[in-house]
């Protein structure tokens, strides 16, 4: 009998050892694969078991959380969702995250180790910190002015603070309501299908991730290249450029929309947007010089993050002389995002230096303590300071006496450049209207804002589309808000458009790490409380549909 008991005990020990080996195999070898298995809902349940932190604009949250009572408990909510969707993105239990919701997901979800009170605290306690907050650089009045100006038309607006790189407005139109994607179920799937199949592409962030031919706004880059290379030494001297101008190596004539461009100076060419002069200067600078100049402004850069990724703006490295001439006026294969063209304007305003653009001012814990702050960094030196000062004067003249008169602001120094970019087969598409500009108050020592506007209105008549007519008024309204905010800051001593940092949010009561306050009733707001020109002069124009028109 004892012999059989021993055999049974040995078999039990063997089975126990096998179970232990299998448990170790599952925990150490297969754990990652099992965690990543779509059928495993434990991660999703834990992720949405607590409210996310908030995204803050001008000291006020523009996001919140709602208790759904479902297994994935807390759903994301948005205040004025379409206005801020290009900034916040969406946080969906079904489709993931985008924009700041994605770039700062660790902070907002409470999984970032920097939120823990002590190193490795969450690993030891197997808990999770309350979600932190993300304080943006966006100024609400400027964002609203840009959104109103586009008025549902397809296009985008980006406004920067030239001296720091802070993004003050980021608007893409038409927009969408990110809250409809927050939860699960048929309604969310129907909303996703509707948004992703819409011909207007409301979920496309045109400010950061759509590139357009920049048209005549690119002439600022060509002018900087010509001045820095010494091709032009006197901006008021004739350039010996014929009109009509035959593209090198071809019989194709490059037309002008303005008159008086034959042998015109660089100053006149920028004031009235002469295609022939700028194309000729690009050829004179040469392919290598133009490529180098474009790269100094940020073209062909694939590394830019704000913190969301930004589409690459392009300037070809291999072109024939006639293609180089067209590229020098923002046509052929030259493309740019609105952010890139705002950086071009900012470079002129900031004496040639481009500050690293950024959208997140700082991140904080749920109690308001700063976790991380974005420092000011130099991104690139686009041109020499002397070249930037000359271009400032020429851009001001383009607004005061040239094509950009619709952007003039009384009591302010405004420099701008119009652009009407052709596209489509045989340039048959409705042109894109561009305007880039910067503005400086008369009693200020430096520009407060640089802005880029693009409008792609598919319903407009070709003759109604122009950078000066369609885009400049939007830029003017955004710059006016920036100057007003700056003036208020000087008067009251509170932060304004320049160098602003939203007030630290007040602490929120919370318990030990990993414990949230009791949920609010479903009918209360699911957020945590916070403290709170003259018309342009007429000028003769040439035939419509010419490349690189103003």
Short mmCIF file of C-alpha atoms in Angstrom, two decimals:
data_model
loop_
_atom_site.label_atom_id
_atom_site.label_comp_id
_atom_site.label_asym_id
_atom_site.label_seq_id
_atom_site.Cartn_x
_atom_site.Cartn_y
_atom_site.Cartn_z
CA UNK A 1 0.00 0.00 0.00
CA UNK A 2 2.80 2.38 0.97
CA UNK A 3 4.45 1.71 -2.40
CA UNK A 4 1.28 2.84 -4.28
CA UNK A 5 0.95 5.95 -2.11
CA UNK A 6 4.54 6.88 -2.95
CA UNK A 7 3.88 6.43 -6.66
CA UNK A 8 0.74 8.60 -6.44
CA UNK A 9 2.65 11.27 -4.52
CA UNK A 10 5.46 11.26 -7.10
CA UNK A 11 2.91 11.63 -9.88
CA UNK A 12 1.27 14.54 -8.06
CA UNK A 13 4.64 16.23 -7.58
CA UNK A 14 5.39 15.76 -11.25
CA UNK A 15 2.06 17.27 -12.22
CA UNK A 16 2.62 20.18 -9.81
CA UNK A 17 6.06 20.82 -11.31
CA UNK A 18 4.54 20.79 -14.77
CA UNK A 19 1.93 23.33 -13.67
CA UNK A 20 4.61 25.58 -12.20
CA UNK A 21 6.71 25.35 -15.36
CA UNK A 22 3.68 26.20 -17.47
CA UNK A 23 2.81 29.14 -15.22
CA UNK A 24 6.35 30.49 -15.54
CA UNK A 25 6.18 30.02 -19.30
CA UNK A 26 2.91 31.95 -19.51
CA UNK A 27 4.10 34.77 -17.23
CA UNK A 28 7.57 35.21 -18.67
CA UNK A 29 7.47 33.92 -22.24
CA UNK A 30 3.93 34.50 -23.46
CA UNK A 31 2.91 37.46 -21.30
CA UNK A 32 3.59 40.06 -23.96
CA UNK A 33 1.80 38.14 -26.67
CA UNK A 34 -1.23 37.56 -24.42
CA UNK A 35 -1.34 41.22 -23.37
CA UNK A 36 -1.32 42.27 -27.01
CA UNK A 37 -4.00 39.79 -28.03
CA UNK A 38 -7.07 41.74 -29.25
CA UNK A 39 -9.30 39.31 -27.37
CA UNK A 40 -7.74 40.37 -24.04
CA UNK A 41 -9.83 43.25 -22.74
CA UNK A 42 -8.10 43.63 -19.38
CA UNK A 43 -5.79 46.35 -20.68
CA UNK A 44 -8.64 48.33 -22.20
CA UNK A 45 -10.73 47.96 -19.06
CA UNK A 46 -7.86 49.24 -16.92
CA UNK A 47 -7.09 52.07 -19.37
CA UNK A 48 -10.62 53.47 -19.26
CA UNK A 49 -11.33 52.67 -15.61
CA UNK A 50 -10.48 56.23 -14.57
CA UNK A 51 -11.00 59.68 -16.16
CA UNK A 52 -8.24 61.02 -18.39
CA UNK A 53 -6.47 64.23 -17.50
CA UNK A 54 -7.44 67.42 -19.26
CA UNK A 55 -6.15 69.48 -22.17
CA UNK A 56 -6.10 73.15 -21.20
CA UNK A 57 -6.43 76.28 -23.38
CA UNK A 58 -6.00 79.71 -21.78
CA UNK A 59 -6.35 78.23 -18.29
CA UNK A 60 -9.61 76.40 -19.05
CA UNK A 61 -10.07 72.71 -19.90
CA UNK A 62 -11.43 71.93 -23.35
CA UNK A 63 -11.81 68.23 -22.55
CA UNK A 64 -13.56 66.18 -19.89
CA UNK A 65 -14.71 62.64 -19.06
CA UNK A 66 -18.14 61.07 -18.77
CA UNK A 67 -19.06 58.02 -16.69
CA UNK A 68 -20.77 55.71 -19.20
CA UNK A 69 -21.53 52.99 -16.66
CA UNK A 70 -20.21 50.43 -19.17
CA UNK A 71 -17.28 48.04 -18.85
CA UNK A 72 -15.05 50.66 -20.48
CA UNK A 73 -16.23 53.16 -17.94
CA UNK A 74 -14.97 56.68 -18.68
CA UNK A 75 -15.55 58.20 -22.12
CA UNK A 76 -13.84 61.34 -23.41
CA UNK A 77 -15.86 64.54 -23.83
CA UNK A 78 -14.93 67.80 -25.57
CA UNK A 79 -15.94 71.43 -25.18
CA UNK A 80 -16.27 73.23 -28.52
CA UNK A 81 -14.88 70.11 -30.13
CA UNK A 82 -14.71 71.30 -33.76
CA UNK A 83 -12.84 74.47 -32.77
CA UNK A 84 -10.07 72.60 -30.96
CA UNK A 85 -10.10 69.23 -32.77
CA UNK A 86 -6.89 70.03 -34.76
CA UNK A 87 -5.17 70.61 -31.40
CA UNK A 88 -6.66 67.92 -29.16
CA UNK A 89 -7.35 65.18 -31.70
CA UNK A 90 -9.61 62.44 -30.34
CA UNK A 91 -9.34 59.73 -27.66
CA UNK A 92 -11.56 56.86 -28.76
CA UNK A 93 -12.18 53.56 -27.01
CA UNK A 94 -12.65 52.09 -30.49
CA UNK A 95 -10.19 53.89 -32.77
CA UNK A 96 -7.33 54.99 -30.51
CA UNK A 97 -5.87 58.47 -30.15
CA UNK A 98 -4.53 61.30 -32.32
CA UNK A 99 -2.79 64.68 -31.97
CA UNK A 100 -2.18 65.80 -28.34
CA UNK A 101 -4.39 62.98 -27.08
CA UNK A 102 -1.84 60.64 -28.67
CA UNK A 103 1.42 62.54 -28.20
CA UNK A 104 0.75 63.10 -24.47
CA UNK A 105 -1.20 59.90 -23.84
CA UNK A 106 1.05 58.78 -20.97
CA UNK A 107 0.41 61.99 -19.04
CA UNK A 108 -3.33 62.11 -19.76
CA UNK A 109 -3.86 58.41 -18.98
CA UNK A 110 -1.79 58.52 -15.78
CA UNK A 111 0.75 55.91 -16.94
CA UNK A 112 3.74 58.23 -17.29
CA UNK A 113 6.32 57.40 -14.56
CA UNK A 114 6.90 61.14 -14.04
CA UNK A 115 3.45 61.40 -12.41
CA UNK A 116 4.38 58.99 -9.59
CA UNK A 117 5.33 60.58 -6.24
CA UNK A 118 8.47 58.42 -6.02
CA UNK A 119 10.54 56.50 -8.60
CA UNK A 120 9.13 53.00 -9.24
CA UNK A 121 6.19 53.80 -6.91
CA UNK A 122 3.56 52.57 -9.34
CA UNK A 123 5.54 49.40 -10.06
CA UNK A 124 5.80 48.59 -6.37
CA UNK A 125 2.19 49.43 -5.51
CA UNK A 126 0.83 48.10 -8.83
CA UNK A 127 -1.25 51.27 -8.92
CA UNK A 128 -1.68 54.12 -11.35
CA UNK A 129 -1.42 57.84 -10.82
CA UNK A 130 -4.39 60.09 -11.63
CA UNK A 131 -4.16 61.43 -15.17
CA UNK A 132 -2.19 64.64 -15.52
CA UNK A 133 -3.04 67.72 -17.54
CA UNK A 134 -1.56 69.18 -20.74
CA UNK A 135 -1.41 72.99 -20.90
CA UNK A 136 -1.28 74.21 -24.49
CA UNK A 137 0.15 77.40 -25.99
CA UNK A 138 -3.10 78.17 -27.87
CA UNK A 139 -4.78 81.56 -27.28
CA UNK A 140 -8.56 81.16 -27.42
CA UNK A 141 -9.39 84.57 -29.03
CA UNK A 142 -6.92 83.94 -31.87
CA UNK A 143 -8.18 80.39 -32.39
CA UNK A 144 -11.77 81.67 -32.57
CA UNK A 145 -10.85 84.46 -35.01
CA UNK A 146 -9.17 81.98 -37.35
CA UNK A 147 -12.10 79.54 -37.14
CA UNK A 148 -14.62 82.30 -37.87
CA UNK A 149 -12.56 83.57 -40.76
CA UNK A 150 -12.46 80.24 -42.55
CA UNK A 151 -16.20 79.87 -41.94
CA UNK A 152 -16.31 76.21 -42.98
CA UNK A 153 -14.26 76.66 -46.16
CA UNK A 154 -11.53 74.13 -46.72
CA UNK A 155 -8.27 75.55 -45.49
CA UNK A 156 -6.07 76.17 -42.46
CA UNK A 157 -4.56 78.87 -40.27
CA UNK A 158 -1.39 78.70 -38.17
CA UNK A 159 -0.18 81.55 -35.94
CA UNK A 160 3.19 81.54 -34.18
CA UNK A 161 4.97 83.75 -31.71
CA UNK A 162 8.16 84.45 -33.72
CA UNK A 163 10.48 84.97 -30.76
CA UNK A 164 9.58 81.72 -28.95
CA UNK A 165 7.97 79.35 -31.46
CA UNK A 166 4.79 79.03 -29.39
CA UNK A 167 1.83 78.05 -31.59
CA UNK A 168 -0.91 80.55 -30.77
CA UNK A 169 -3.59 79.31 -33.18
CA UNK A 170 -3.96 76.07 -35.12
CA UNK A 171 -7.17 75.71 -37.15
CA UNK A 172 -8.17 73.25 -39.85
CA UNK A 173 -11.46 73.57 -41.71
CA UNK A 174 -13.90 71.95 -42.12
CA UNK A 175 -13.54 70.35 -38.73
CA UNK A 176 -15.40 67.63 -36.81
CA UNK A 177 -16.74 66.80 -33.36
CA UNK A 178 -14.22 64.40 -31.76
CA UNK A 179 -16.66 63.41 -29.01
CA UNK A 180 -18.73 61.29 -31.40
CA UNK A 181 -15.79 58.85 -31.60
CA UNK A 182 -15.23 58.51 -27.86
CA UNK A 183 -17.17 55.41 -26.90
CA UNK A 184 -18.12 52.07 -28.43
CA UNK A 185 -21.13 50.74 -30.25
CA UNK A 186 -22.88 51.24 -33.58
CA UNK A 187 -23.16 55.02 -33.21
CA UNK A 188 -19.39 55.41 -32.99
CA UNK A 189 -18.82 53.15 -35.99
CA UNK A 190 -21.41 55.06 -38.01
CA UNK A 191 -19.74 58.37 -37.10
CA UNK A 192 -16.34 56.99 -38.10
CA UNK A 193 -17.65 55.85 -41.47
CA UNK A 194 -19.34 59.19 -42.09
CA UNK A 195 -16.23 61.20 -41.19
CA UNK A 196 -13.68 59.06 -43.01
CA UNK A 197 -15.69 58.88 -46.25
CA UNK A 198 -16.67 62.56 -46.41
CA UNK A 199 -15.27 64.25 -49.54
CA UNK A 200 -14.41 67.30 -47.38
CA UNK A 201 -12.06 65.20 -45.21
CA UNK A 202 -12.95 66.88 -41.90
CA UNK A 203 -10.52 64.67 -39.96
CA UNK A 204 -7.54 65.77 -42.06
CA UNK A 205 -5.40 68.20 -40.09
CA UNK A 206 -4.69 70.61 -42.93
CA UNK A 207 -2.55 72.86 -40.73
CA UNK A 208 0.06 70.16 -40.02
CA UNK A 209 -0.49 67.25 -42.38
CA UNK A 210 -1.62 68.65 -45.72
CA UNK A 211 0.86 70.14 -48.16
CA UNK A 212 -0.03 72.65 -50.88
CA UNK A 213 1.90 74.43 -53.60
CA UNK A 214 2.81 77.64 -51.74
CA UNK A 215 2.64 79.86 -54.82
CA UNK A 216 4.01 83.35 -54.50
CA UNK A 217 4.45 83.13 -50.72
CA UNK A 218 7.54 81.04 -51.53
CA UNK A 219 9.07 84.12 -53.17
CA UNK A 220 10.17 85.17 -49.66
CA UNK A 221 12.45 82.10 -49.60
CA UNK A 222 13.76 82.92 -53.09
CA UNK A 223 14.38 86.54 -52.11
CA UNK A 224 16.30 85.44 -49.00
CA UNK A 225 18.39 83.06 -51.11
CA UNK A 226 19.21 85.81 -53.62
CA UNK A 227 20.21 88.30 -50.92
CA UNK A 228 22.29 85.84 -48.89
CA UNK A 229 24.04 84.57 -52.03
CA UNK A 230 24.87 88.10 -53.19
CA UNK A 231 22.87 87.71 -56.40
CA UNK A 232 20.99 90.84 -55.32
CA UNK A 233 22.96 93.51 -53.47
CA UNK A 234 20.55 96.43 -53.81
CA UNK A 235 16.86 95.58 -53.46
CA UNK A 236 15.87 98.76 -55.28
CA UNK A 237 18.17 98.24 -58.28
CA UNK A 238 16.85 96.84 -61.63
CA UNK A 239 17.31 93.08 -62.01
CA UNK A 240 17.74 92.93 -65.81
CA UNK A 241 14.81 90.53 -66.16
CA UNK A 242 12.89 90.47 -69.46
CA UNK A 243 9.11 90.45 -69.68
CA UNK A 244 7.95 88.20 -71.25
CA UNK A 245 10.31 85.70 -69.63
CA UNK A 246 10.97 82.44 -71.50
CA UNK A 247 11.68 79.52 -69.21
CA UNK A 248 15.29 78.35 -69.74
CA UNK A 249 15.66 75.63 -72.34
CA UNK A 250 12.03 75.87 -73.46
CA UNK A 251 9.70 78.01 -75.55
CA UNK A 252 7.25 78.40 -72.67
CA UNK A 253 6.59 81.98 -71.63
CA UNK A 254 6.11 82.71 -67.93
CA UNK A 255 3.45 85.42 -67.59
CA UNK A 256 2.90 88.05 -64.91
CA UNK A 257 -0.36 89.15 -63.35
CA UNK A 258 1.19 92.54 -62.58
CA UNK A 259 2.47 95.17 -65.00
CA UNK A 260 5.78 96.95 -64.83
CA UNK A 261 7.78 93.77 -64.09
CA UNK A 262 10.33 94.14 -66.88
CA UNK A 263 13.75 94.73 -65.27
CA UNK A 264 11.90 95.38 -62.01
CA UNK A 265 13.78 95.56 -58.74
CA UNK A 266 13.43 92.92 -56.01
CA UNK A 267 11.48 95.43 -53.94
CA UNK A 268 8.95 95.99 -56.74
CA UNK A 269 8.78 92.27 -57.51
CA UNK A 270 7.77 91.42 -53.94
CA UNK A 271 5.42 94.39 -53.68
CA UNK A 272 3.45 93.38 -56.79
CA UNK A 273 4.46 89.71 -57.00
CA UNK A 274 6.31 89.63 -60.31
CA UNK A 275 6.74 86.02 -61.42
CA UNK A 276 9.41 86.78 -64.00
CA UNK A 277 11.80 88.54 -61.63
CA UNK A 278 11.57 85.89 -58.91
CA UNK A 279 11.87 82.99 -61.35
CA UNK A 280 14.94 84.63 -62.90
CA UNK A 281 16.52 85.17 -59.48
CA UNK A 282 15.96 81.51 -58.58
CA UNK A 283 17.79 80.45 -61.75
CA UNK A 284 20.61 82.89 -60.98
CA UNK A 285 21.00 81.51 -57.45
CA UNK A 286 21.22 78.02 -58.93
CA UNK A 287 19.83 74.65 -57.88
CA UNK A 288 22.35 74.03 -55.09
CA UNK A 289 21.83 77.49 -53.61
CA UNK A 290 18.03 77.25 -53.75
CA UNK A 291 18.02 73.77 -52.18
CA UNK A 292 20.28 74.97 -49.38
CA UNK A 293 18.11 78.03 -48.77
CA UNK A 294 14.88 76.00 -48.72
CA UNK A 295 16.37 73.54 -46.25
CA UNK A 296 17.43 76.39 -43.96
CA UNK A 297 13.76 77.37 -43.76
CA UNK A 298 12.76 73.78 -42.91
CA UNK A 299 11.81 72.26 -46.26
CA UNK A 300 12.54 68.53 -46.63
CA UNK A 301 12.69 68.12 -42.83
CA UNK A 302 11.09 64.85 -41.68
CA UNK A 303 11.88 65.25 -37.98
CA UNK A 304 9.63 68.15 -36.95
CA UNK A 305 7.29 67.39 -34.02
CA UNK A 306 5.07 69.92 -32.21
CA UNK A 307 4.69 67.32 -30.43
CA UNK A 308 2.46 65.66 -33.10
CA UNK A 309 4.26 64.78 -36.33
CA UNK A 310 4.20 67.24 -39.21
CA UNK A 311 4.11 66.37 -42.92
CA UNK A 312 7.29 67.11 -44.87
CA UNK A 313 7.35 70.26 -46.99
CA UNK A 314 9.29 69.62 -50.18
CA UNK A 315 11.67 71.36 -52.56
CA UNK A 316 13.14 69.12 -55.28
CA UNK A 317 16.88 68.43 -55.31
CA UNK A 318 17.06 67.41 -58.97
CA UNK A 319 15.53 69.83 -61.48
CA UNK A 320 16.18 71.30 -64.88
CA UNK A 321 16.58 75.11 -65.11
CA UNK A 322 12.99 75.63 -66.28
CA UNK A 323 11.70 73.50 -63.39
CA UNK A 324 13.89 75.46 -60.99
CA UNK A 325 12.39 78.71 -62.29
CA UNK A 326 8.86 77.44 -61.57
CA UNK A 327 9.88 76.04 -58.18
CA UNK A 328 11.33 79.43 -57.24
CA UNK A 329 7.84 80.93 -57.44
CA UNK A 330 6.27 78.11 -55.43
CA UNK A 331 5.05 75.97 -58.32
CA UNK A 332 6.19 72.73 -60.02
CA UNK A 333 6.78 70.14 -57.22
CA UNK A 334 7.28 72.62 -54.38
CA UNK A 335 4.84 71.94 -51.53
CA UNK A 336 4.44 73.29 -48.01
CA UNK A 337 2.26 72.87 -44.95
CA UNK A 338 0.63 75.97 -43.46
CA UNK A 339 2.91 75.51 -40.42
CA UNK A 340 5.95 75.62 -42.70
CA UNK A 341 4.84 78.89 -44.30
CA UNK A 342 4.11 80.38 -40.87
CA UNK A 343 7.72 79.50 -40.03
CA UNK A 344 8.86 81.38 -43.16
CA UNK A 345 7.02 84.50 -41.98
CA UNK A 346 8.35 84.01 -38.44
CA UNK A 347 11.92 83.81 -39.74
CA UNK A 348 11.60 87.24 -41.35
CA UNK A 349 9.98 88.68 -38.21
CA UNK A 350 12.62 87.18 -35.90
CA UNK A 351 15.69 88.51 -37.77
CA UNK A 352 16.32 85.25 -39.59
CA UNK A 353 16.03 82.76 -36.73
CA UNK A 354 13.26 80.16 -36.61
CA UNK A 355 12.41 79.14 -33.06
CA UNK A 356 11.32 75.52 -32.64
CA UNK A 357 7.52 75.55 -32.93
CA UNK A 358 5.63 73.83 -30.13
CA UNK A 359 2.06 73.35 -28.99
CA UNK A 360 2.45 72.07 -25.41
CA UNK A 361 3.58 74.66 -22.89
CA UNK A 362 3.84 72.20 -19.99
CA UNK A 363 2.38 69.09 -18.42
CA UNK A 364 1.20 68.89 -14.82
CA UNK A 365 0.02 66.37 -12.25
CA UNK A 366 -3.66 66.19 -11.34
CA UNK A 367 -2.84 68.52 -8.44
CA UNK A 368 -1.32 71.18 -10.71
CA UNK A 369 2.39 70.58 -10.02
CA UNK A 370 4.53 70.99 -13.14
CA UNK A 371 5.87 67.71 -14.51
CA UNK A 372 7.65 69.04 -17.59
CA UNK A 373 7.92 72.35 -19.43
CA UNK A 374 8.80 72.88 -23.08
CA UNK A 375 11.90 75.09 -23.35
CA UNK A 376 12.56 77.59 -26.10
CA UNK A 377 14.91 76.14 -28.70
CA UNK A 378 16.42 77.43 -31.92
CA UNK A 379 15.20 75.33 -34.84
CA UNK A 380 17.14 76.88 -37.73
CA UNK A 381 18.88 80.06 -38.88
CA UNK A 382 17.02 80.64 -42.13
CA UNK A 383 18.92 83.74 -43.29
CA UNK A 384 21.29 86.42 -42.09
CA UNK A 385 19.88 89.13 -39.80
CA UNK A 386 20.62 91.81 -42.41
CA UNK A 387 18.66 89.89 -45.06
CA UNK A 388 15.73 89.49 -42.64
CA UNK A 389 15.68 93.22 -41.92
CA UNK A 390 15.57 94.01 -45.65
CA UNK A 391 12.75 91.52 -46.18
CA UNK A 392 10.85 93.05 -43.26
CA UNK A 393 10.89 96.38 -45.05
CA UNK A 394 9.79 94.83 -48.34
CA UNK A 395 6.96 92.84 -46.74
CA UNK A 396 5.72 95.98 -44.99
CA UNK A 397 5.71 97.79 -48.34
CA UNK A 398 3.69 94.93 -49.87
CA UNK A 399 0.99 95.57 -47.26
CA UNK A 400 1.17 99.35 -47.20
CA UNK A 401 1.31 99.88 -50.97
CA UNK A 402 1.03 96.50 -52.70
CA UNK A 403 -0.95 93.27 -52.99
CA UNK A 404 -1.38 92.72 -49.24
CA UNK A 405 -3.35 95.87 -48.43
CA UNK A 406 -6.27 93.87 -46.99
CA UNK A 407 -4.04 92.82 -44.07
CA UNK A 408 -3.25 96.37 -42.92
CA UNK A 409 -3.98 97.12 -39.24
CA UNK A 410 -4.10 100.77 -38.10
CA UNK A 411 -1.51 101.48 -35.44
CA UNK A 412 0.58 98.41 -36.25
CA UNK A 413 3.49 97.53 -38.51
CA UNK A 414 2.38 94.63 -40.71
CA UNK A 415 4.45 92.78 -43.29
CA UNK A 416 2.89 90.25 -45.64
CA UNK A 417 3.06 88.31 -48.88
CA UNK A 418 0.18 87.07 -51.01
CA UNK A 419 0.09 83.88 -53.01
CA UNK A 420 -2.35 82.25 -55.41
CA UNK A 421 -1.12 78.75 -56.16
CA UNK A 422 -2.18 76.92 -59.29
CA UNK A 423 -2.68 73.16 -59.27
CA UNK A 424 -4.36 70.33 -61.13
CA UNK A 425 -3.88 69.09 -64.68
CA UNK A 426 -2.99 72.10 -66.82
CA UNK A 427 -3.51 74.34 -63.75
CA UNK A 428 -7.25 73.80 -64.22
CA UNK A 429 -8.02 73.40 -60.51
CA UNK A 430 -9.43 76.25 -58.45
CA UNK A 431 -6.35 78.08 -57.09
CA UNK A 432 -5.31 77.95 -53.46
CA UNK A 433 -5.29 81.38 -51.84
CA UNK A 434 -2.32 81.99 -49.52
CA UNK A 435 -1.25 84.80 -47.25
CA UNK A 436 1.69 84.87 -44.85
CA UNK A 437 2.35 87.83 -42.57
CA UNK A 438 3.65 89.13 -39.26
CA UNK A 439 2.53 92.06 -37.12
CA UNK A 440 4.22 94.35 -34.59
CA UNK A 441 2.62 96.99 -32.41
CA UNK A 442 4.04 100.49 -32.86
CA UNK A 443 5.10 100.66 -29.21
CA UNK A 444 6.60 97.17 -29.13
CA UNK A 445 10.19 96.14 -29.67
CA UNK A 446 9.49 92.98 -31.69
CA UNK A 447 6.69 91.33 -33.70
CA UNK A 448 3.98 89.64 -31.67
CA UNK A 449 2.77 87.12 -34.22
CA UNK A 450 3.47 85.44 -37.55
CA UNK A 451 0.63 83.79 -39.42
CA UNK A 452 -0.04 81.66 -42.49
CA UNK A 453 -3.49 81.23 -44.07
CA UNK A 454 -4.48 78.94 -46.94
CA UNK A 455 -7.98 78.74 -48.41
CA UNK A 456 -9.02 76.05 -50.89
CA UNK A 457 -12.58 77.02 -51.71
CA UNK A 458 -13.77 74.53 -54.30
CA UNK A 459 -17.06 76.42 -54.81
CA UNK A 460 -15.54 79.81 -55.59
CA UNK A 461 -15.01 81.23 -59.04
CA UNK A 462 -11.35 81.27 -60.12
CA UNK A 463 -11.55 85.06 -60.48
CA UNK A 464 -12.70 85.39 -56.86
CA UNK A 465 -9.72 83.50 -55.41
CA UNK A 466 -6.63 85.48 -54.45
CA UNK A 467 -4.27 85.57 -51.51
CA UNK A 468 -4.96 89.25 -50.94
CA UNK A 469 -8.73 88.89 -51.24
CA UNK A 470 -9.51 85.50 -49.66
CA UNK A 471 -6.72 84.86 -47.14
CA UNK A 472 -5.39 88.28 -46.08
CA UNK A 473 -8.54 89.37 -44.17
CA UNK A 474 -8.40 86.17 -42.10
CA UNK A 475 -4.75 86.79 -41.27
CA UNK A 476 -5.56 90.40 -40.36
CA UNK A 477 -8.25 89.33 -37.87
CA UNK A 478 -5.94 86.79 -36.21
CA UNK A 479 -3.07 89.30 -35.98
CA UNK A 480 -5.42 91.94 -34.59
CA UNK A 481 -6.35 89.57 -31.74
CA UNK A 482 -2.68 88.89 -31.05
CA UNK A 483 -1.92 92.61 -30.83
CA UNK A 484 -4.93 93.17 -28.58
CA UNK A 485 -3.81 90.42 -26.22
CA UNK A 486 -0.30 91.86 -26.15
CA UNK A 487 -1.64 95.35 -25.38
CA UNK A 488 -3.83 93.99 -22.59
CA UNK A 489 -0.87 92.19 -21.09
CA UNK A 490 1.19 95.38 -20.99
CA UNK A 491 -1.70 97.32 -19.47
CA UNK A 492 -2.77 94.82 -16.82
CA UNK A 493 0.48 93.00 -16.22
CA UNK A 494 -1.16 89.68 -17.08
CA UNK A 495 0.20 87.30 -19.72
CA UNK A 496 -0.51 88.35 -23.30
CA UNK A 497 0.08 86.96 -26.76
CA UNK A 498 3.86 87.05 -26.40
CA UNK A 499 5.57 84.75 -23.96
CA UNK A 500 2.30 83.71 -22.38
CA UNK A 501 2.07 80.78 -20.05
CA UNK A 502 -1.39 79.90 -18.88
CA UNK A 503 -1.91 80.09 -15.13
CA UNK A 504 -1.16 76.86 -13.28
CA UNK A 505 -4.41 74.99 -12.69
CA UNK A 506 -5.55 74.82 -9.07
CA UNK A 507 -4.89 71.55 -7.25
CA UNK A 508 -7.57 68.92 -7.48
CA UNK A 509 -8.30 66.94 -4.35
CA UNK A 510 -7.21 63.35 -4.63
CA UNK A 511 -6.19 60.53 -2.37
CA UNK A 512 -3.13 58.30 -2.46
CA UNK A 513 -1.63 57.50 -5.86
CA UNK A 514 -3.92 55.37 -7.97
CA UNK A 515 -7.12 56.55 -6.22
CA UNK A 516 -9.50 58.94 -7.98
CA UNK A 517 -12.08 61.18 -6.35
CA UNK A 518 -15.58 59.77 -6.25
CA UNK A 519 -17.29 60.04 -9.63
CA UNK A 520 -19.67 62.89 -10.25
CA UNK A 521 -23.32 62.33 -11.02
CA UNK A 522 -23.90 61.64 -14.69
CA UNK A 523 -25.84 64.89 -15.24
CA UNK A 524 -23.05 67.20 -14.02
CA UNK A 525 -20.30 68.44 -16.36
CA UNK A 526 -17.55 65.82 -16.39
CA UNK A 527 -14.63 68.18 -15.97
CA UNK A 528 -12.57 69.34 -13.06
CA UNK A 529 -13.00 72.99 -12.01
CA UNK A 530 -10.42 75.57 -13.07
CA UNK A 531 -9.75 79.23 -12.28
CA UNK A 532 -10.40 80.67 -14.67
CA UNK A 533 -8.34 98.66 -43.67
CA UNK A 534 -8.38 100.23 -46.45
CA UNK A 535 -9.10 98.58 -49.79
CA UNK A 536 -6.03 97.78 -51.94
CA UNK A 537 -5.24 100.19 -54.76
CA UNK A 538 -6.35 99.01 -58.19
CA UNK A 539 -3.66 97.58 -60.39
CA UNK A 540 -3.68 96.08 -63.84
CA UNK A 541 -3.72 92.31 -63.99
CA UNK A 542 -2.86 89.89 -66.71
CA UNK A 543 -4.73 86.84 -67.87
CA UNK A 544 -6.20 84.68 -65.11
CA UNK A 545 -4.70 81.30 -64.29
CA UNK A 546 -1.06 82.27 -64.50
CA UNK A 547 1.39 80.38 -62.34
CA UNK A 548 2.43 81.87 -59.05
CA UNK A 549 0.11 84.85 -59.17
CA UNK A 550 -0.11 87.06 -56.09
#
